[in-house]
C-alpha cells in the first residue's frame, strides 16, 4: 500500500471515530432537550396548582382569624406572611420557564418561545439591547446634525424619520422579550416607545410643503437634543445600574430608560434639568403644531396628529417624572421625621 494512501486511511478512520462520537453527543443533547421540555411542563403545571392551593389556604386562614386566640392569631399571622412571600418566588421561577407571549409579541412573532433559559443568556441579551440603543442613538444624533446644518433634501429627512420609526419599533419588540424574561421595565416608559414609533411614522408620511418646511428645523433641533440627552442617560444610568446591581439593590435585568426613575436619585439628579427641558420642548412642539393646524392653508392631517403625539409625550413624560421626584421627596421627609 502506498505510504500516502495509508496516511489518508488513518485520517479517515479518525474522522469516522469523531463522527460517531459527535452522533452520540448529539443524541444525548436531544435526550436532554426532551427532559428539559418535560421538566418545564412539570414546573409550569406545579406552579399553577400551587397558585390555586395558596388561594384556598389564604381563604381558610382568613376564616380562622375570626374568633382565634392570641396564640392562634400569631401562628396564622406567620402563615399569612409566608403565603405573601411565595408568589414572588413563583415569579422568579417563571422567568426561566416558557410562557405565552403577550398580545404585541403574538402579533409580531406568533407563539414563538422567547424565554432565555440561563442567566448568562438573559444578561447577554440585555447588554445587546443597551448597545443597540446607544449605537442607534449616536447615529440618529449625527444624522440630525447633517440634516440640520448641511443637507436640506426631503429624502434624507425621510431616511432619518424611517430610522427613528425602525429604532422605536425594534425597541418595543426587544423590550417585550426582556419583560418576558424578567425585566422590570414597565408603565409609561414602555408605552412611550409606542407613541414615539407612531409619531415617527406620521413624520415619515408628511409630504414636503410649506408647513413641513416651517416645522422641519425645529424638529431636527429637537431630535438632536433628544438624542444627546439619551446618550447622556445611557452612559450615566448604565454606570449607576452597575453600581446598584453590585450592591444587590437592583435587578440584573433593569434597563436604562429615556426618563427618570426612583433608582436614579442617587448620583443622577444632575440629569433632571436636561430631562425637564426636553419635556417642555415637546410641549413647545405641540403648541407650534396646533398653531400651524389652525392656519386655513394647512391641509395635511399630519400636522394635527403630530401635535397630539407631542402633547401626549409631554404629559406622560412630565407627570411621570414629577411623580417620581415627589415620591422621593416624600420618602426623604418621612425618613427625617423618623430620625
PDB file of N, CA and C in Angstrom, residues 86-155:
ATOM      1  N   UNK A  86     -44.404  33.744  48.960  1.00  0.00           N
ATOM      2  CA  UNK A  86     -44.281  32.663  47.974  1.00  0.00           C
ATOM      3  C   UNK A  86     -44.520  33.140  46.541  1.00  0.00           C
ATOM      4  N   UNK A  87     -45.540  33.991  46.254  1.00  0.00           N
ATOM      5  CA  UNK A  87     -45.764  34.417  44.859  1.00  0.00           C
ATOM      6  C   UNK A  87     -44.548  35.063  44.204  1.00  0.00           C
ATOM      7  N   UNK A  88     -43.738  35.823  44.971  1.00  0.00           N
ATOM      8  CA  UNK A  88     -42.538  36.430  44.383  1.00  0.00           C
ATOM      9  C   UNK A  88     -41.535  35.353  43.957  1.00  0.00           C
ATOM     10  N   UNK A  89     -41.495  34.239  44.715  1.00  0.00           N
ATOM     11  CA  UNK A  89     -40.628  33.124  44.317  1.00  0.00           C
ATOM     12  C   UNK A  89     -41.147  32.483  43.038  1.00  0.00           C
ATOM     13  N   UNK A  90     -42.487  32.407  42.912  1.00  0.00           N
ATOM     14  CA  UNK A  90     -43.077  31.865  41.680  1.00  0.00           C
ATOM     15  C   UNK A  90     -42.701  32.731  40.476  1.00  0.00           C
ATOM     16  N   UNK A  91     -42.735  34.049  40.655  1.00  0.00           N
ATOM     17  CA  UNK A  91     -42.381  34.969  39.563  1.00  0.00           C
ATOM     18  C   UNK A  91     -40.950  34.725  39.114  1.00  0.00           C
ATOM     19  N   UNK A  92     -40.043  34.553  40.077  1.00  0.00           N
ATOM     20  CA  UNK A  92     -38.638  34.288  39.752  1.00  0.00           C
ATOM     21  C   UNK A  92     -38.501  32.972  39.001  1.00  0.00           C
ATOM     22  N   UNK A  93     -39.259  31.951  39.410  1.00  0.00           N
ATOM     23  CA  UNK A  93     -39.213  30.657  38.713  1.00  0.00           C
ATOM     24  C   UNK A  93     -39.727  30.786  37.280  1.00  0.00           C
ATOM     25  N   UNK A  94     -40.799  31.549  37.109  1.00  0.00           N
ATOM     26  CA  UNK A  94     -41.435  31.647  35.797  1.00  0.00           C
ATOM     27  C   UNK A  94     -40.577  32.383  34.780  1.00  0.00           C
ATOM     28  N   UNK A  95     -39.599  33.185  35.247  1.00  0.00           N
ATOM     29  CA  UNK A  95     -38.722  33.870  34.294  1.00  0.00           C
ATOM     30  C   UNK A  95     -37.835  32.896  33.529  1.00  0.00           C
ATOM     31  N   UNK A  96     -37.686  31.668  34.042  1.00  0.00           N
ATOM     32  CA  UNK A  96     -36.877  30.653  33.354  1.00  0.00           C
ATOM     33  C   UNK A  96     -37.736  29.565  32.728  1.00  0.00           C
ATOM     34  N   UNK A  97     -39.054  29.799  32.667  1.00  0.00           N
ATOM     35  CA  UNK A  97     -39.973  28.821  32.077  1.00  0.00           C
ATOM     36  C   UNK A  97     -40.672  29.434  30.870  1.00  0.00           C
ATOM     37  N   UNK A  98     -40.938  28.628  29.837  1.00  0.00           N
ATOM     38  CA  UNK A  98     -41.675  29.158  28.676  1.00  0.00           C
ATOM     39  C   UNK A  98     -43.047  29.655  29.101  1.00  0.00           C
ATOM     40  N   UNK A  99     -43.463  30.756  28.503  1.00  0.00           N
ATOM     41  CA  UNK A  99     -44.784  31.299  28.805  1.00  0.00           C
ATOM     42  C   UNK A  99     -45.404  31.840  27.524  1.00  0.00           C
ATOM     43  N   UNK A 100     -46.694  32.040  27.551  1.00  0.00           N
ATOM     44  CA  UNK A 100     -47.371  32.600  26.389  1.00  0.00           C
ATOM     45  C   UNK A 100     -46.944  34.043  26.182  1.00  0.00           C
ATOM     46  N   UNK A 101     -46.708  34.398  24.932  1.00  0.00           N
ATOM     47  CA  UNK A 101     -46.335  35.777  24.626  1.00  0.00           C
ATOM     48  C   UNK A 101     -47.513  36.706  24.839  1.00  0.00           C
ATOM     49  N   UNK A 102     -47.209  37.959  25.149  1.00  0.00           N
ATOM     50  CA  UNK A 102     -48.253  38.963  25.228  1.00  0.00           C
ATOM     51  C   UNK A 102     -48.828  39.263  23.848  1.00  0.00           C
ATOM     52  N   UNK A 103     -49.871  40.090  23.830  1.00  0.00           N
ATOM     53  CA  UNK A 103     -50.561  40.392  22.574  1.00  0.00           C
ATOM     54  C   UNK A 103     -49.608  40.961  21.528  1.00  0.00           C
ATOM     55  N   UNK A 104     -48.747  41.897  21.940  1.00  0.00           N
ATOM     56  CA  UNK A 104     -47.844  42.552  20.976  1.00  0.00           C
ATOM     57  C   UNK A 104     -46.874  41.554  20.365  1.00  0.00           C
ATOM     58  N   UNK A 105     -46.257  40.716  21.207  1.00  0.00           N
ATOM     59  CA  UNK A 105     -45.315  39.724  20.679  1.00  0.00           C
ATOM     60  C   UNK A 105     -46.033  38.675  19.838  1.00  0.00           C
ATOM     61  N   UNK A 106     -47.272  38.339  20.199  1.00  0.00           N
ATOM     62  CA  UNK A 106     -48.025  37.367  19.380  1.00  0.00           C
ATOM     63  C   UNK A 106     -48.303  37.931  17.996  1.00  0.00           C
ATOM     64  N   UNK A 107     -48.585  39.244  17.926  1.00  0.00           N
ATOM     65  CA  UNK A 107     -48.835  39.867  16.627  1.00  0.00           C
ATOM     66  C   UNK A 107     -47.566  39.925  15.782  1.00  0.00           C
ATOM     67  N   UNK A 108     -46.418  40.134  16.438  1.00  0.00           N
ATOM     68  CA  UNK A 108     -45.157  40.283  15.712  1.00  0.00           C
ATOM     69  C   UNK A 108     -44.510  38.932  15.415  1.00  0.00           C
ATOM     70  N   UNK A 109     -44.429  38.070  16.437  1.00  0.00           N
ATOM     71  CA  UNK A 109     -43.663  36.826  16.329  1.00  0.00           C
ATOM     72  C   UNK A 109     -44.508  35.565  16.329  1.00  0.00           C
ATOM     73  N   UNK A 110     -45.793  35.695  16.673  1.00  0.00           N
ATOM     74  CA  UNK A 110     -46.600  34.496  16.853  1.00  0.00           C
ATOM     75  C   UNK A 110     -46.359  33.916  18.239  1.00  0.00           C
ATOM     76  N   UNK A 111     -46.476  32.600  18.354  1.00  0.00           N
ATOM     77  CA  UNK A 111     -46.307  31.939  19.646  1.00  0.00           C
ATOM     78  C   UNK A 111     -44.904  31.352  19.829  1.00  0.00           C
ATOM     79  N   UNK A 112     -43.910  31.977  19.221  1.00  0.00           N
ATOM     80  CA  UNK A 112     -42.534  31.513  19.374  1.00  0.00           C
ATOM     81  C   UNK A 112     -42.087  31.728  20.819  1.00  0.00           C
ATOM     82  N   UNK A 113     -41.433  30.726  21.390  1.00  0.00           N
ATOM     83  CA  UNK A 113     -40.927  30.834  22.751  1.00  0.00           C
ATOM     84  C   UNK A 113     -39.725  31.779  22.786  1.00  0.00           C
ATOM     85  N   UNK A 114     -39.831  32.858  23.546  1.00  0.00           N
ATOM     86  CA  UNK A 114     -38.743  33.845  23.616  1.00  0.00           C
ATOM     87  C   UNK A 114     -38.047  33.813  24.975  1.00  0.00           C
ATOM     88  N   UNK A 115     -38.352  32.809  25.798  1.00  0.00           N
ATOM     89  CA  UNK A 115     -37.741  32.709  27.118  1.00  0.00           C
ATOM     90  C   UNK A 115     -36.305  32.219  26.993  1.00  0.00           C
ATOM     91  N   UNK A 116     -35.375  32.981  27.554  1.00  0.00           N
ATOM     92  CA  UNK A 116     -33.961  32.585  27.577  1.00  0.00           C
ATOM     93  C   UNK A 116     -33.722  31.750  28.830  1.00  0.00           C
ATOM     94  N   UNK A 117     -33.043  30.603  28.675  1.00  0.00           N
ATOM     95  CA  UNK A 117     -33.020  29.593  29.729  1.00  0.00           C
ATOM     96  C   UNK A 117     -31.925  29.779  30.763  1.00  0.00           C
ATOM     97  N   UNK A 118     -30.973  30.678  30.556  1.00  0.00           N
ATOM     98  CA  UNK A 118     -29.900  30.853  31.529  1.00  0.00           C
ATOM     99  C   UNK A 118     -29.714  32.329  31.853  1.00  0.00           C
ATOM    100  N   UNK A 119     -29.167  32.589  33.033  1.00  0.00           N
ATOM    101  CA  UNK A 119     -28.903  33.971  33.429  1.00  0.00           C
ATOM    102  C   UNK A 119     -27.900  34.625  32.487  1.00  0.00           C
ATOM    103  N   UNK A 120     -26.926  33.841  32.027  1.00  0.00           N
ATOM    104  CA  UNK A 120     -25.920  34.382  31.115  1.00  0.00           C
ATOM    105  C   UNK A 120     -26.558  34.845  29.813  1.00  0.00           C
ATOM    106  N   UNK A 121     -27.511  34.039  29.290  1.00  0.00           N
ATOM    107  CA  UNK A 121     -28.193  34.407  28.049  1.00  0.00           C
ATOM    108  C   UNK A 121     -29.046  35.656  28.248  1.00  0.00           C
ATOM    109  N   UNK A 122     -29.724  35.756  29.398  1.00  0.00           N
ATOM    110  CA  UNK A 122     -30.547  36.927  29.688  1.00  0.00           C
ATOM    111  C   UNK A 122     -29.690  38.187  29.770  1.00  0.00           C
ATOM    112  N   UNK A 123     -28.553  38.091  30.483  1.00  0.00           N
ATOM    113  CA  UNK A 123     -27.682  39.248  30.629  1.00  0.00           C
ATOM    114  C   UNK A 123     -27.059  39.637  29.294  1.00  0.00           C
ATOM    115  N   UNK A 124     -26.695  38.628  28.488  1.00  0.00           N
ATOM    116  CA  UNK A 124     -26.113  38.916  27.175  1.00  0.00           C
ATOM    117  C   UNK A 124     -27.125  39.636  26.288  1.00  0.00           C
ATOM    118  N   UNK A 125     -28.393  39.211  26.341  1.00  0.00           N
ATOM    119  CA  UNK A 125     -29.427  39.856  25.529  1.00  0.00           C
ATOM    120  C   UNK A 125     -29.686  41.274  26.033  1.00  0.00           C
ATOM    121  N   UNK A 126     -29.667  41.459  27.357  1.00  0.00           N
ATOM    122  CA  UNK A 126     -29.871  42.789  27.920  1.00  0.00           C
ATOM    123  C   UNK A 126     -28.731  43.732  27.519  1.00  0.00           C
ATOM    124  N   UNK A 127     -27.488  43.230  27.569  1.00  0.00           N
ATOM    125  CA  UNK A 127     -26.343  44.046  27.161  1.00  0.00           C
ATOM    126  C   UNK A 127     -26.404  44.387  25.678  1.00  0.00           C
ATOM    127  N   UNK A 128     -26.864  43.442  24.869  1.00  0.00           N
ATOM    128  CA  UNK A 128     -27.012  43.696  23.439  1.00  0.00           C
ATOM    129  C   UNK A 128     -28.073  44.773  23.187  1.00  0.00           C
ATOM    130  N   UNK A 129     -29.146  44.741  23.983  1.00  0.00           N
ATOM    131  CA  UNK A 129     -30.190  45.770  23.892  1.00  0.00           C
ATOM    132  C   UNK A 129     -29.608  47.154  24.202  1.00  0.00           C
ATOM    133  N   UNK A 130     -28.812  47.243  25.268  1.00  0.00           N
ATOM    134  CA  UNK A 130     -28.231  48.527  25.663  1.00  0.00           C
ATOM    135  C   UNK A 130     -27.272  49.047  24.593  1.00  0.00           C
ATOM    136  N   UNK A 131     -26.453  48.153  24.024  1.00  0.00           N
ATOM    137  CA  UNK A 131     -25.527  48.561  22.964  1.00  0.00           C
ATOM    138  C   UNK A 131     -26.292  49.039  21.733  1.00  0.00           C
ATOM    139  N   UNK A 132     -27.324  48.289  21.350  1.00  0.00           N
ATOM    140  CA  UNK A 132     -28.134  48.675  20.194  1.00  0.00           C
ATOM    141  C   UNK A 132     -28.725  50.062  20.393  1.00  0.00           C
ATOM    142  N   UNK A 133     -29.278  50.302  21.573  1.00  0.00           N
ATOM    143  CA  UNK A 133     -29.912  51.598  21.839  1.00  0.00           C
ATOM    144  C   UNK A 133     -28.890  52.732  21.801  1.00  0.00           C
ATOM    145  N   UNK A 134     -27.720  52.501  22.382  1.00  0.00           N
ATOM    146  CA  UNK A 134     -26.698  53.547  22.409  1.00  0.00           C
ATOM    147  C   UNK A 134     -26.159  53.831  21.008  1.00  0.00           C
ATOM    148  N   UNK A 135     -25.817  52.797  20.247  1.00  0.00           N
ATOM    149  CA  UNK A 135     -25.247  52.992  18.905  1.00  0.00           C
ATOM    150  C   UNK A 135     -26.236  53.687  17.980  1.00  0.00           C
ATOM    151  N   UNK A 136     -27.511  53.263  18.024  1.00  0.00           N
ATOM    152  CA  UNK A 136     -28.519  53.894  17.161  1.00  0.00           C
ATOM    153  C   UNK A 136     -28.782  55.333  17.578  1.00  0.00           C
ATOM    154  N   UNK A 137     -28.726  55.607  18.882  1.00  0.00           N
ATOM    155  CA  UNK A 137     -28.927  56.976  19.354  1.00  0.00           C
ATOM    156  C   UNK A 137     -27.821  57.890  18.840  1.00  0.00           C
ATOM    157  N   UNK A 138     -26.582  57.407  18.870  1.00  0.00           N
ATOM    158  CA  UNK A 138     -25.459  58.196  18.339  1.00  0.00           C
ATOM    159  C   UNK A 138     -25.633  58.428  16.841  1.00  0.00           C
ATOM    160  N   UNK A 139     -26.048  57.389  16.107  1.00  0.00           N
ATOM    161  CA  UNK A 139     -26.269  57.530  14.669  1.00  0.00           C
ATOM    162  C   UNK A 139     -27.376  58.545  14.380  1.00  0.00           C
ATOM    163  N   UNK A 140     -28.458  58.506  15.145  1.00  0.00           N
ATOM    164  CA  UNK A 140     -29.553  59.466  14.962  1.00  0.00           C
ATOM    165  C   UNK A 140     -29.091  60.886  15.274  1.00  0.00           C
ATOM    166  N   UNK A 141     -28.260  61.026  16.291  1.00  0.00           N
ATOM    167  CA  UNK A 141     -27.718  62.348  16.629  1.00  0.00           C
ATOM    168  C   UNK A 141     -26.909  62.909  15.461  1.00  0.00           C
ATOM    169  N   UNK A 142     -26.021  62.104  14.898  1.00  0.00           N
ATOM    170  CA  UNK A 142     -25.191  62.559  13.778  1.00  0.00           C
ATOM    171  C   UNK A 142     -26.029  62.887  12.550  1.00  0.00           C
ATOM    172  N   UNK A 143     -27.033  62.040  12.275  1.00  0.00           N
ATOM    173  CA  UNK A 143     -27.885  62.278  11.112  1.00  0.00           C
ATOM    174  C   UNK A 143     -28.712  63.543  11.281  1.00  0.00           C
ATOM    175  N   UNK A 144     -29.143  63.823  12.507  1.00  0.00           N
ATOM    176  CA  UNK A 144     -29.887  65.064  12.772  1.00  0.00           C
ATOM    177  C   UNK A 144     -29.014  66.281  12.511  1.00  0.00           C
ATOM    178  N   UNK A 145     -27.747  66.206  12.910  1.00  0.00           N
ATOM    179  CA  UNK A 145     -26.817  67.316  12.676  1.00  0.00           C
ATOM    180  C   UNK A 145     -26.606  67.535  11.187  1.00  0.00           C
ATOM    181  N   UNK A 146     -26.431  66.436  10.442  1.00  0.00           N
ATOM    182  CA  UNK A 146     -26.223  66.535   8.993  1.00  0.00           C
ATOM    183  C   UNK A 146     -27.440  67.184   8.323  1.00  0.00           C
ATOM    184  N   UNK A 147     -28.638  66.737   8.694  1.00  0.00           N
ATOM    185  CA  UNK A 147     -29.865  67.286   8.091  1.00  0.00           C
ATOM    186  C   UNK A 147     -30.073  68.749   8.459  1.00  0.00           C
ATOM    187  N   UNK A 148     -29.702  69.121   9.668  1.00  0.00           N
ATOM    188  CA  UNK A 148     -29.948  70.492  10.127  1.00  0.00           C
ATOM    189  C   UNK A 148     -28.954  71.488   9.518  1.00  0.00           C
ATOM    190  N   UNK A 149     -27.677  71.108   9.487  1.00  0.00           N
ATOM    191  CA  UNK A 149     -26.643  72.063   9.108  1.00  0.00           C
ATOM    192  C   UNK A 149     -26.170  71.949   7.662  1.00  0.00           C
ATOM    193  N   UNK A 150     -26.218  70.773   7.075  1.00  0.00           N
ATOM    194  CA  UNK A 150     -25.525  70.558   5.809  1.00  0.00           C
ATOM    195  C   UNK A 150     -26.436  70.195   4.632  1.00  0.00           C
ATOM    196  N   UNK A 151     -27.486  69.431   4.853  1.00  0.00           N
ATOM    197  CA  UNK A 151     -28.307  68.917   3.754  1.00  0.00           C
ATOM    198  C   UNK A 151     -29.764  69.250   4.027  1.00  0.00           C
ATOM    199  N   UNK A 152     -30.457  69.719   2.996  1.00  0.00           N
ATOM    200  CA  UNK A 152     -31.875  70.080   3.156  1.00  0.00           C
ATOM    201  C   UNK A 152     -32.779  69.259   2.248  1.00  0.00           C
ATOM    202  N   UNK A 153     -32.321  68.076   1.848  1.00  0.00           N
ATOM    203  CA  UNK A 153     -33.121  67.232   0.968  1.00  0.00           C
ATOM    204  C   UNK A 153     -34.193  66.487   1.769  1.00  0.00           C
ATOM    205  N   UNK A 154     -35.400  66.448   1.210  1.00  0.00           N
ATOM    206  CA  UNK A 154     -36.504  65.732   1.878  1.00  0.00           C
ATOM    207  C   UNK A 154     -36.216  64.236   1.965  1.00  0.00           C
ATOM    208  N   UNK A 155     -35.452  63.712   1.012  1.00  0.00           N
ATOM    209  CA  UNK A 155     -35.143  62.276   1.024  1.00  0.00           C
ATOM    210  C   UNK A 155     -34.336  61.917   2.268  1.00  0.00           C
TER     211      UNK A 155
END
